[in-house]
């Protein structure tokens, strides 16, 4: 009834009476009901607290853990101190399951009453060093929730947690990796050193130990990892084989934020393997792959076949796959580049308009990223401008415009070819793009430029054009007429320059509008056409251009200014810097600012400055055995047998010989010790012979007395044991009642 959202609150008193039931299954159901309705009936819920407290002392550890979990789940602030005492009792419990329940109860108690934080920190510090990995994992989860900034609690448990992380459950692994990433940023400075410039002779000198090479003045710098940081990076490497995709992404984040390029390359393969999962896992994995690919694209080149679009891929998946293909394109060999371009060309001719648009844009990004392949990309795009698909033609022309602006001098013939295809272009955006390109090249070639003739053809069907094409036609007319004015002005100034050298000629006025030149007549005709157009925006533009052309110098600065080459960054460029595995990386690029995106995103802290890091000896307090069993690279070290014997605790007999420096006894010590023992045994045998004769008579006299005394002592001992057991039982019952 409760999970069907039916009213179960009226049965509260009847159900809670069963909290003392000895049946474990009934007790579980009552606890679930109690947690669900405790906030609505706090007074009646308090009646069950005494019974739950008694369950904390039950012989069954499952009952104790269940009672602790239930007590911390009852959200009644009055019992916060009782919950704190129950956690304290659970921390010292012999069962690891009860200690795990105590660790999970710490955040609940903190949310119930924040003033209990000092007590909870003491319990948490104890649980972080627990020998059981699942207890330590639950403690780390509690740590990240109540006090993520108290890194001083982690120092002495740092190496122990690294050793246990492989055995933890997935949720604890995620919490530990997140905590360790922040800890490493705050405790390990980022050190670098220059790479030494070596040649063959230097290598030979290094072989004989006579190297004297100096660092290269402009040499590359490499990162020097702290031994404890290297221990972390190597310790989490087995987690790359985890079945949980979140753990794999968390390790990749750890490597990307803390490690070097070699560690990031080690995480590339497991990330790509996630693409074999379901569609949602593929999408999340691709977001993280793209984020890494922005900085390390060369590492994904050998996995190019995994990013080819499949027919079953969703829109979000193939969009990200196309982005990865364009990112790795400049770093790929020739055959891989050819494969990528063939793939993009194939999808640019498809029926899915969204896929066609993204494929064409991807071709443009490939051409801008690798100028050597720009001619082939241009040929692919020029085939699409006559397509009946307006989307394909418009996107192709937009990309062509970007390529032409990148290198204008090499694409004069391309502009002429586009102008010839103006009649076959039916899409308004495509026609507007071609007209704009013709206007940009209107000043090249003087009177022989095709811009004036293109303008003449366009004006024949001006009234049938779309508004966006009309705006570009008016702009083309203004540019053509401005070039005509500038040419006439230069022609008028040339005789004055020849007649008076060294003197600046006076500026000549622009030619009148009534000029009979064909360009002037075309401009006048455009003004007449626009005057009676229905678009007020177009009429305003025409008046603006007319006023500007009254001052040719100002019109030249505004209309003929050089345009910067457009950039076509990757769509995920706005996500650069967001943490891998975060929801902000997937859901919103503005999440880091917290304005338009989701809230709660926290970026990683900066690396601690060198000299401000905590003392590394703080991490040696709880991990002396770890430094012996595990080397700096996280692998188990081979301990010599001599050291193992020396470390083994053994009782020291009297007359022990001297030990060597390693703590183990030498062969001479053992032989000398045997001789001493033989001599001691001989002396003891002689003394025992005299003692036996004298003691035989005394022993016979005392036997009778001892028998009587032993009987009395046995009776007294039994009475004392019964009294002590009764006292202990009474004290225990009083403690449990309190």
XYZ file of C-alpha atoms in Angstrom:
738
model
C 0.000 0.000 0.000
C 2.811 2.407 0.825
C 4.561 1.999 -2.522
C 1.252 2.273 -4.336
C 0.910 5.710 -2.723
C -2.075 4.692 -0.643
C -2.706 6.135 2.819
C -0.810 4.074 5.372
C -0.254 6.691 8.076
C -3.408 5.706 10.101
C -1.794 2.323 10.800
C 1.318 3.888 12.361
C 0.717 2.866 15.953
C -0.265 -0.670 15.028
C 2.711 -1.243 12.790
C 5.310 0.272 15.103
C 4.315 -2.141 17.863
C 5.969 -4.895 15.843
C 9.373 -3.198 16.073
C 10.266 -5.612 18.893
C 9.417 -8.674 16.838
C 12.156 -11.327 16.919
C 11.499 -12.132 13.242
C 14.143 -10.377 11.152
C 11.949 -10.057 8.063
C 9.137 -8.393 10.014
C 11.674 -6.123 11.693
C 12.963 -4.991 8.284
C 9.461 -4.134 7.059
C 8.677 -2.201 10.239
C 11.936 -0.241 9.892
C 11.066 0.688 6.299
C 7.622 1.863 7.382
C 9.090 3.772 10.318
C 11.632 5.640 8.181
C 8.913 6.528 5.676
C 6.491 8.068 8.189
C 8.735 9.221 11.050
C 8.697 12.868 9.957
C 4.899 12.941 9.933
C 4.574 11.330 13.375
C 7.753 12.344 15.270
C 6.274 11.846 18.742
C 5.104 8.308 18.101
C 8.352 7.493 16.296
C 10.277 8.332 19.463
C 8.496 5.485 21.241
C 10.402 2.979 19.131
C 13.838 4.476 19.781
C 14.369 2.512 22.980
C 13.686 -0.786 21.241
C 15.988 0.124 18.369
C 18.716 0.993 20.863
C 18.428 -2.458 22.353
C 18.899 -3.934 18.884
C 22.274 -2.196 18.725
C 23.491 -4.784 21.246
C 22.012 -7.794 19.484
C 24.251 -10.803 18.918
C 23.452 -10.778 15.181
C 25.608 -8.178 13.344
C 22.944 -7.880 10.652
C 20.428 -6.739 13.258
C 22.917 -4.245 14.718
C 23.679 -2.770 11.305
C 19.983 -2.575 10.441
C 19.183 -0.826 13.720
C 21.952 1.723 13.201
C 20.814 2.365 9.647
C 17.234 2.865 10.790
C 18.085 5.133 13.688
C 20.096 7.421 11.421
C 17.287 7.423 8.854
C 14.647 8.700 11.287
C 14.755 12.416 10.530
C 13.794 13.743 13.957
C 16.299 16.350 15.265
C 15.610 15.465 18.908
C 17.490 12.170 18.631
C 20.636 13.616 17.034
C 22.759 12.984 20.129
C 21.412 9.439 20.430
C 22.321 8.832 16.796
C 25.798 10.199 17.454
C 26.280 7.810 20.370
C 24.993 4.937 18.245
C 27.546 5.805 15.545
C 30.272 5.863 18.176
C 29.250 2.396 19.284
C 29.133 1.202 15.663
C 32.608 2.552 14.950
C 34.054 0.246 17.597
C 31.978 -2.771 16.593
C 33.760 -6.009 15.729
C 31.664 -6.597 12.598
C 32.780 -4.658 9.485
C 29.183 -4.504 8.266
C 28.197 -2.553 11.366
C 31.171 -0.217 10.885
C 30.102 0.344 7.295
C 26.601 1.210 8.502
C 28.183 3.658 10.955
C 30.130 5.313 8.119
C 26.987 5.666 6.018
C 25.112 7.086 9.016
C 27.587 9.939 9.518
C 26.245 12.156 6.660
C 22.657 11.516 7.796
C 23.498 12.598 11.331
C 25.260 15.686 9.999
C 22.247 16.679 7.916
C 20.027 16.091 10.948
C 22.146 18.240 13.271
C 25.216 20.084 11.861
C 26.427 20.912 15.377
C 27.553 17.279 15.813
C 30.328 17.757 13.235
C 33.283 17.720 15.720
C 32.206 14.341 17.097
C 31.539 12.955 13.633
C 34.995 13.972 12.427
C 36.586 11.849 15.141
C 34.541 8.836 14.092
C 35.297 9.506 10.438
C 39.039 9.699 11.031
C 38.909 6.258 12.632
C 36.835 4.735 9.846
C 39.095 6.092 7.094
C 41.882 3.889 8.415
C 39.754 0.762 8.716
C 41.367 -2.390 7.387
C 38.229 -3.492 5.550
C 38.032 -1.926 2.102
C 34.232 -1.569 2.073
C 34.296 0.258 5.405
C 36.993 2.642 4.164
C 35.034 3.210 0.927
C 31.900 4.166 2.842
C 34.000 6.485 5.017
C 35.385 8.232 1.932
C 31.842 8.762 0.643
C 30.932 10.334 3.974
C 34.081 12.466 3.883
C 33.276 13.928 0.448
C 29.828 14.897 1.683
C 30.428 16.483 5.085
C 34.005 17.839 4.991
C 35.632 17.645 1.523
C 38.133 20.388 2.430
C 39.618 18.652 5.499
C 42.521 17.058 3.652
C 44.435 16.818 6.935
C 42.299 13.764 7.751
C 43.551 12.001 4.617
C 47.323 12.349 5.048
C 47.966 9.297 7.190
C 45.433 7.142 5.298
C 46.523 8.186 1.792
C 48.585 5.139 0.854
C 46.252 2.700 2.578
C 43.281 4.027 0.581
C 45.212 3.655 -2.666
C 45.865 0.012 -1.847
C 42.186 -0.613 -1.037
C 40.608 1.255 -3.952
C 40.841 -1.713 -6.320
C 38.640 -3.835 -4.013
C 36.012 -1.168 -3.256
C 32.566 -1.096 -4.813
C 31.940 1.207 -7.776
C 30.344 4.045 -5.809
C 33.184 4.075 -3.297
C 35.725 4.019 -6.139
C 34.087 7.066 -7.704
C 34.131 8.946 -4.397
C 37.750 7.967 -3.699
C 38.938 9.008 -7.159
C 37.196 12.349 -6.850
C 38.667 12.918 -3.392
C 42.172 11.849 -4.469
C 42.087 14.204 -7.455
C 41.377 17.187 -5.216
C 43.903 15.964 -2.643
C 46.649 15.675 -5.275
C 46.035 19.208 -6.518
C 46.330 20.573 -2.964
C 49.304 18.499 -1.816
C 51.575 17.865 -4.827
C 53.150 20.802 -6.692
C 53.545 20.620 -10.456
C 57.264 20.319 -11.071
C 58.927 20.403 -14.486
C 62.455 20.067 -15.757
C 63.999 20.819 -19.169
C 64.837 17.962 -21.492
C 68.542 17.546 -22.164
C 69.632 17.811 -25.776
C 71.513 14.610 -26.556
C 73.110 13.269 -29.672
C 74.789 9.976 -30.466
C 78.073 10.945 -28.826
C 76.214 12.017 -25.694
C 74.456 8.669 -25.586
C 77.833 6.880 -25.688
C 79.093 9.116 -22.902
C 76.002 8.319 -20.853
C 76.734 4.616 -21.319
C 80.160 5.028 -19.759
C 78.905 7.478 -17.119
C 80.743 10.486 -18.597
C 77.756 12.556 -19.677
C 78.300 16.280 -19.496
C 75.480 17.544 -21.696
C 73.797 20.761 -20.649
C 70.042 21.447 -20.867
C 68.985 22.797 -24.218
C 68.271 26.546 -24.070
C 64.954 26.169 -25.871
C 64.341 22.560 -24.890
C 60.978 21.108 -24.065
C 59.996 20.747 -20.424
C 58.700 17.506 -18.986
C 56.618 16.976 -15.859
C 58.297 15.399 -12.836
C 55.780 13.462 -10.769
C 55.912 13.250 -6.999
C 56.451 9.622 -5.816
C 53.147 9.614 -3.928
C 51.343 11.034 -6.958
C 52.894 8.335 -9.140
C 51.726 5.794 -6.551
C 48.164 7.046 -7.014
C 48.303 7.054 -10.823
C 49.719 3.543 -10.944
C 47.422 2.267 -8.211
C 44.237 3.192 -10.083
C 45.408 1.763 -13.427
C 43.634 -1.610 -12.870
C 40.337 0.291 -12.622
C 40.523 0.998 -16.366
C 39.317 -2.599 -16.783
C 36.243 -1.990 -14.636
C 32.839 -3.074 -15.891
C 31.399 0.232 -14.693
C 31.693 2.985 -17.308
C 31.632 5.693 -14.619
C 34.765 4.274 -12.988
C 36.604 4.205 -16.330
C 35.698 7.843 -16.978
C 36.750 8.779 -13.428
C 40.193 7.207 -13.928
C 40.509 9.041 -17.255
C 39.663 12.291 -15.465
C 42.294 11.531 -12.835
C 44.904 10.948 -15.543
C 43.897 14.031 -17.538
C 43.949 16.342 -14.497
C 46.956 14.901 -12.655
C 49.063 12.753 -14.957
C 51.190 13.186 -18.035
C 50.565 12.388 -21.686
C 51.589 8.766 -21.199
C 48.877 8.212 -18.597
C 46.251 9.878 -20.794
C 47.198 7.582 -23.669
C 46.687 4.586 -21.379
C 43.077 5.690 -20.766
C 42.209 6.206 -24.443
C 41.645 2.522 -25.249
C 39.259 1.830 -22.316
C 37.299 4.971 -23.175
C 36.882 3.868 -26.789
C 35.781 0.427 -25.549
C 32.764 2.104 -23.926
C 31.359 2.722 -27.425
C 30.288 -0.932 -27.467
C 27.660 -0.225 -24.820
C 24.139 1.128 -25.047
C 23.233 4.370 -26.797
C 23.182 6.455 -23.629
C 26.567 5.127 -22.505
C 27.966 5.793 -25.989
C 26.795 9.392 -25.842
C 28.330 10.060 -22.426
C 31.557 8.335 -23.458
C 31.760 10.414 -26.649
C 31.397 13.667 -24.715
C 34.394 12.680 -22.614
C 36.317 11.429 -25.655
C 35.773 14.739 -27.438
C 36.943 16.638 -24.354
C 40.208 14.637 -24.275
C 40.519 14.808 -28.058
C 40.638 18.612 -27.897
C 44.036 18.328 -26.184
C 45.314 14.879 -27.257
C 43.873 14.194 -30.749
C 46.806 12.102 -31.971
C 46.062 9.372 -29.405
C 42.738 8.537 -31.090
C 44.030 8.153 -34.649
C 44.422 4.373 -34.461
C 40.813 4.051 -33.271
C 39.350 5.928 -36.257
C 37.209 2.958 -37.331
C 35.258 3.159 -34.051
C 34.063 6.667 -34.929
C 32.537 5.854 -38.301
C 28.817 6.623 -38.291
C 26.452 3.664 -38.168
C 22.894 3.520 -39.416
C 21.603 2.831 -35.898
C 23.327 5.810 -34.277
C 21.165 8.518 -32.779
C 21.563 12.168 -33.740
C 23.580 13.026 -30.625
C 25.943 10.089 -31.204
C 26.739 10.685 -34.889
C 27.139 14.390 -34.234
C 29.882 13.691 -31.705
C 31.459 11.047 -33.949
C 31.773 13.540 -36.806
C 33.366 15.979 -34.407
C 35.967 13.412 -33.340
C 36.747 12.634 -36.990
C 37.438 16.304 -37.728
C 39.612 16.673 -34.631
C 41.878 13.738 -35.492
C 41.939 14.560 -39.227
C 45.070 16.818 -39.203
C 47.056 14.204 -37.240
C 46.134 11.222 -39.406
C 48.138 9.561 -42.214
C 47.065 9.996 -45.831
C 44.998 6.825 -46.085
C 43.103 7.744 -42.908
C 42.427 11.252 -44.230
C 41.073 9.765 -47.440
C 38.831 7.428 -45.418
C 37.456 10.322 -43.354
C 36.742 12.481 -46.414
C 35.006 9.599 -48.193
C 32.883 9.054 -45.102
C 31.928 12.723 -44.906
C 31.197 12.941 -48.630
C 28.916 9.904 -48.396
C 26.840 11.410 -45.602
C 26.736 14.829 -47.292
C 24.600 13.218 -50.010
C 22.162 11.557 -47.649
C 18.508 12.294 -47.024
C 18.859 13.355 -43.384
C 19.126 17.150 -43.576
C 20.708 17.476 -40.135
C 23.334 14.861 -40.999
C 23.984 16.534 -44.368
C 24.531 19.872 -42.672
C 26.955 18.480 -40.105
C 28.851 16.461 -42.728
C 29.413 19.528 -44.907
C 30.528 21.577 -41.918
C 32.895 18.778 -40.954
C 34.426 18.872 -44.449
C 35.006 22.593 -44.022
C 36.685 22.106 -40.642
C 38.923 19.448 -42.157
C 39.949 21.816 -44.956
C 40.704 24.662 -42.538
C 42.685 22.391 -40.198
C 44.822 20.868 -42.972
C 45.514 23.294 -45.869
C 47.099 20.475 -47.896
C 43.676 18.841 -48.303
C 41.840 22.114 -48.990
C 41.769 21.642 -52.826
C 40.127 18.219 -52.508
C 37.622 19.541 -49.979
C 36.864 22.446 -52.322
C 36.177 20.056 -55.198
C 33.829 18.036 -53.005
C 31.931 21.135 -51.984
C 31.679 22.624 -55.476
C 29.851 19.496 -56.617
C 27.119 20.201 -54.078
C 26.225 23.790 -55.018
C 23.993 22.658 -57.881
C 22.153 20.141 -55.692
C 18.381 20.291 -55.575
C 18.662 20.054 -51.814
C 18.710 23.654 -50.648
C 20.208 22.740 -47.259
C 23.161 20.995 -48.864
C 23.791 23.830 -51.322
C 23.557 26.528 -48.646
C 25.895 24.748 -46.224
C 28.363 23.970 -49.009
C 28.480 27.613 -50.085
C 28.961 28.772 -46.504
C 31.961 26.472 -46.131
C 33.288 27.551 -49.544
C 33.039 31.183 -48.438
C 35.159 30.381 -45.378
C 37.789 28.683 -47.534
C 37.881 31.559 -50.020
C 38.301 34.134 -47.256
C 41.160 32.064 -45.878
C 43.154 32.529 -49.110
C 41.420 35.100 -51.399
C 44.174 35.413 -54.020
C 44.048 31.699 -54.884
C 40.290 31.519 -55.453
C 39.462 34.080 -58.147
C 38.516 31.277 -60.531
C 36.317 29.759 -57.832
C 34.296 32.971 -57.530
C 33.792 33.055 -61.310
C 32.603 29.445 -61.247
C 30.169 30.241 -58.473
C 28.798 33.195 -60.411
C 28.161 30.947 -63.419
C 26.079 28.633 -61.209
C 23.986 31.489 -59.856
C 21.065 30.640 -62.117
C 20.947 27.015 -60.940
C 21.105 27.929 -57.233
C 17.552 28.060 -55.915
C 18.087 28.272 -52.160
C 17.841 31.907 -50.911
C 20.790 31.490 -48.533
C 22.905 29.953 -51.296
C 22.140 32.816 -53.710
C 22.867 35.407 -51.019
C 26.247 33.782 -50.287
C 27.254 33.806 -53.973
C 26.248 37.478 -54.368
C 28.241 38.430 -51.258
C 31.350 36.641 -52.581
C 31.043 38.432 -55.941
C 30.820 41.742 -54.093
C 33.941 40.969 -52.050
C 35.948 40.429 -55.295
C 34.377 43.375 -57.141
C 37.509 45.530 -56.904
C 39.908 43.002 -58.482
C 40.556 43.397 -62.223
C 39.260 46.937 -62.637
C 36.785 47.363 -65.474
C 37.159 43.710 -66.475
C 35.570 42.430 -63.245
C 32.389 40.366 -63.587
C 30.635 42.052 -60.651
C 28.876 44.706 -62.771
C 27.586 42.098 -65.203
C 26.374 39.863 -62.367
C 24.566 42.883 -60.910
C 22.899 43.545 -64.293
C 21.608 39.960 -64.442
C 20.343 40.035 -60.868
C 18.392 43.258 -61.370
C 16.283 41.629 -64.075
C 14.570 39.404 -61.501
C 15.035 41.654 -58.488
C 11.349 41.703 -57.542
C 11.204 37.879 -57.450
C 14.207 37.471 -55.162
C 13.956 36.662 -51.464
C 14.620 39.453 -49.001
C 18.003 38.059 -47.939
C 19.105 37.937 -51.593
C 17.793 41.473 -52.170
C 19.889 42.818 -49.303
C 23.043 41.293 -50.766
C 22.136 42.619 -54.223
C 21.830 46.187 -52.877
C 25.171 45.764 -51.088
C 26.737 44.463 -54.315
C 25.430 47.520 -56.197
C 26.884 49.882 -53.566
C 30.303 48.171 -53.733
C 30.377 48.185 -57.555
C 29.473 51.873 -57.661
C 32.022 52.710 -54.930
C 34.789 50.986 -56.908
C 33.714 52.999 -59.960
C 33.978 56.252 -57.965
C 37.404 55.345 -56.616
C 38.703 54.517 -60.097
C 37.483 57.866 -61.465
C 39.044 59.687 -58.507
C 42.395 57.987 -59.068
C 42.250 58.768 -62.786
C 41.579 62.455 -62.029
C 44.469 62.658 -59.557
C 47.119 61.144 -61.821
C 47.614 64.293 -64.058
C 47.929 66.497 -60.965
C 50.619 64.209 -59.578
C 52.636 64.444 -62.786
C 52.311 68.265 -62.970
C 53.237 69.116 -59.385
C 55.408 66.630 -57.618
C 55.661 66.885 -53.840
C 52.402 68.784 -53.451
C 49.291 66.953 -52.267
C 46.530 67.313 -54.875
C 43.202 68.634 -53.642
C 40.528 65.948 -53.295
C 38.287 65.878 -56.332
C 34.530 65.654 -55.815
C 32.824 62.392 -56.731
C 31.240 62.165 -60.160
C 27.557 63.198 -60.225
C 24.789 60.650 -60.138
C 23.645 61.744 -63.588
C 26.774 60.193 -65.088
C 25.976 58.156 -68.196
C 28.380 55.362 -67.243
C 26.623 51.951 -67.095
C 27.650 51.432 -63.464
C 26.057 54.722 -62.430
C 22.920 53.859 -64.309
C 22.751 50.483 -62.556
C 23.077 52.216 -59.178
C 20.269 54.650 -60.018
C 18.101 51.738 -61.141
C 18.716 49.896 -57.818
C 17.641 52.986 -55.873
C 14.433 53.193 -57.876
C 13.656 49.505 -57.347
C 14.250 49.667 -53.592
C 12.242 52.880 -53.181
C 9.025 51.009 -53.932
C 9.887 47.725 -52.192
C 7.620 46.514 -49.384
C 10.516 45.859 -46.948
C 11.269 48.894 -44.797
C 14.594 47.294 -43.807
C 15.661 47.226 -47.445
C 14.584 50.865 -47.936
C 16.591 51.939 -44.877
C 19.673 50.118 -46.136
C 19.438 51.815 -49.524
C 19.224 55.278 -47.905
C 22.190 54.455 -45.688
C 24.335 53.350 -48.648
C 23.337 56.440 -50.615
C 24.401 58.740 -47.774
C 27.687 56.864 -47.346
C 28.531 57.110 -51.032
C 28.260 60.900 -50.726
C 31.577 60.660 -48.794
C 33.664 58.067 -50.717
C 36.448 57.952 -48.121
C 34.007 56.987 -45.358
C 32.189 54.527 -47.607
C 35.513 52.869 -48.472
C 36.353 52.406 -44.784
C 32.999 50.807 -44.053
C 32.117 48.804 -47.153
C 35.532 47.795 -48.467
C 37.274 47.068 -45.172
C 39.230 43.771 -45.163
C 37.263 41.003 -43.541
C 39.040 38.707 -41.054
C 39.253 35.068 -42.043
C 36.414 33.191 -40.324
C 37.217 30.529 -37.800
C 35.340 27.247 -37.594
C 36.115 25.885 -34.146
C 34.916 22.524 -32.954
C 31.364 22.651 -31.551
C 32.668 21.377 -28.204
C 35.238 24.153 -27.881
C 32.952 25.851 -25.361
C 33.225 22.751 -23.152
C 36.998 22.890 -22.976
C 38.207 22.799 -19.391
C 35.099 21.232 -17.870
C 35.784 18.190 -15.711
C 35.463 14.787 -17.345
C 32.526 12.772 -16.129
C 30.650 15.825 -14.863
C 27.053 16.456 -15.857
C 28.050 19.979 -16.858
C 30.160 18.542 -19.661
C 27.088 16.829 -21.108
C 24.172 19.076 -20.252
C 25.385 22.656 -20.453
C 28.532 24.461 -21.501
C 27.652 27.436 -19.271
C 27.359 25.296 -16.156
C 30.778 26.376 -14.915
C 29.495 29.931 -14.608
C 26.274 28.793 -12.967
C 24.221 31.343 -14.919
C 22.354 29.433 -17.606
C 23.530 25.921 -16.829
C 23.018 23.574 -13.947
C 24.154 24.527 -10.472
C 26.667 22.831 -8.245
C 29.618 22.567 -10.616
C 32.948 22.984 -8.868
C 36.162 23.182 -10.833
C 39.344 21.582 -9.586
C 41.646 23.718 -7.425
C 44.902 24.939 -8.893
C 48.153 23.125 -8.228
C 49.662 24.017 -4.894
C 52.699 26.328 -5.301
C 56.025 24.645 -4.773
C 57.129 25.153 -1.197
C 53.574 25.472 0.128
C 52.686 21.789 0.016
C 52.182 19.763 3.242
C 55.080 17.806 4.670
C 55.350 14.441 2.852
C 56.205 12.746 6.150
C 52.573 13.149 7.206
C 51.718 10.325 4.812
C 54.224 7.987 6.462
C 52.392 7.703 9.803
C 49.943 5.011 8.824
C 51.756 3.468 5.889
C 55.160 2.285 7.058
C 54.333 -1.264 6.001
C 53.031 -0.024 2.663
C 56.336 1.562 1.782
C 58.002 -1.797 2.322
C 55.415 -3.921 0.564
C 54.766 -1.483 -2.281
C 57.310 0.439 -4.233
C 56.988 3.949 -5.591
C 55.273 2.693 -8.741
C 52.507 0.969 -6.821
C 53.781 -2.551 -7.495
C 54.510 -5.074 -4.761
C 58.172 -4.996 -3.876
C 60.257 -8.132 -3.258
C 61.416 -8.115 0.382
C 64.607 -10.093 1.062
C 64.267 -13.095 3.345
C 66.884 -11.650 5.733
C 64.766 -8.545 6.288
C 61.627 -10.637 6.663
C 63.300 -12.761 9.352
C 64.605 -9.675 11.067
C 61.149 -8.084 11.152
C 59.403 -11.203 12.437
C 58.544 -10.781 16.138
C 60.121 -13.599 18.186
C 60.670 -14.051 21.929
C 64.196 -13.255 22.960
C 65.601 -16.082 25.162
C 68.155 -15.481 27.835
C 71.650 -15.539 26.485
C 70.665 -14.400 22.994
C 73.703 -13.691 20.891
C 74.441 -10.479 19.126
C 72.515 -9.716 15.967
C 73.801 -8.210 12.785
C 72.820 -4.800 11.418
C 69.821 -6.221 9.546
C 68.323 -7.577 12.752
C 68.902 -11.294 11.921
C 71.321 -13.635 13.750
C 74.399 -14.880 11.953
C 75.534 -18.522 11.807
C 78.290 -17.887 14.390
C 75.739 -16.426 16.788
C 73.536 -19.501 16.502
C 76.505 -21.887 17.091
C 77.729 -19.872 20.073
C 74.236 -19.863 21.491
C 74.021 -23.684 21.228
C 77.279 -24.085 23.164
C 76.050 -21.817 25.950
C 72.813 -23.771 26.208
C 74.715 -27.108 26.498
C 76.855 -25.776 29.344
C 73.818 -24.391 31.134
C 72.024 -27.740 30.810
C 75.007 -29.600 32.381
C 75.064 -27.298 35.411
C 71.330 -27.653 35.899
C 71.587 -31.480 35.882
C 74.188 -31.462 38.689
C 72.106 -29.152 40.846
C 68.982 -31.205 40.274
C 70.666 -34.397 41.598
C 71.305 -32.781 45.000
C 67.888 -31.189 45.105
C 66.045 -34.415 44.354
C 67.409 -36.282 47.397
C 66.634 -33.412 49.776
C 63.216 -32.714 48.374
C 61.832 -36.229 48.346
C 61.257 -36.300 52.096
C 59.710 -32.823 52.264
C 57.368 -33.545 49.397
C 55.976 -36.646 51.109
C 55.149 -34.655 54.266
C 53.460 -31.829 52.389
C 51.308 -33.985 50.127
C 48.653 -34.579 52.754
C 48.419 -30.891 53.703
C 48.231 -29.792 50.059
C 45.298 -32.067 49.340
C 43.231 -30.479 52.099
C 44.161 -26.945 51.032
C 43.331 -27.613 47.378
C 39.796 -28.670 48.243
C 39.193 -25.483 50.234
C 40.683 -23.291 47.489
C 38.480 -24.850 44.818
C 35.324 -24.082 46.771
C 36.372 -20.462 47.378
C 37.325 -19.943 43.701
C 33.975 -21.167 42.465
C 32.122 -18.773 44.784
C 34.282 -15.804 43.682
C 33.745 -16.588 39.970
C 29.958 -16.729 40.452
C 29.941 -13.380 42.300
C 32.104 -11.643 39.634
C 29.940 -12.941 36.782
C 26.798 -11.650 38.549
C 28.366 -8.213 39.006
C 29.410 -8.003 35.350
C 25.938 -9.041 34.208
C 24.309 -6.350 36.370
C 26.666 -3.657 35.055
C 25.972 -4.652 31.428
C 22.189 -4.570 31.954
C 22.406 -1.134 33.541
C 24.526 0.187 30.662
C 22.083 -1.110 28.039
C 19.098 0.392 29.864
C 20.814 3.773 30.042
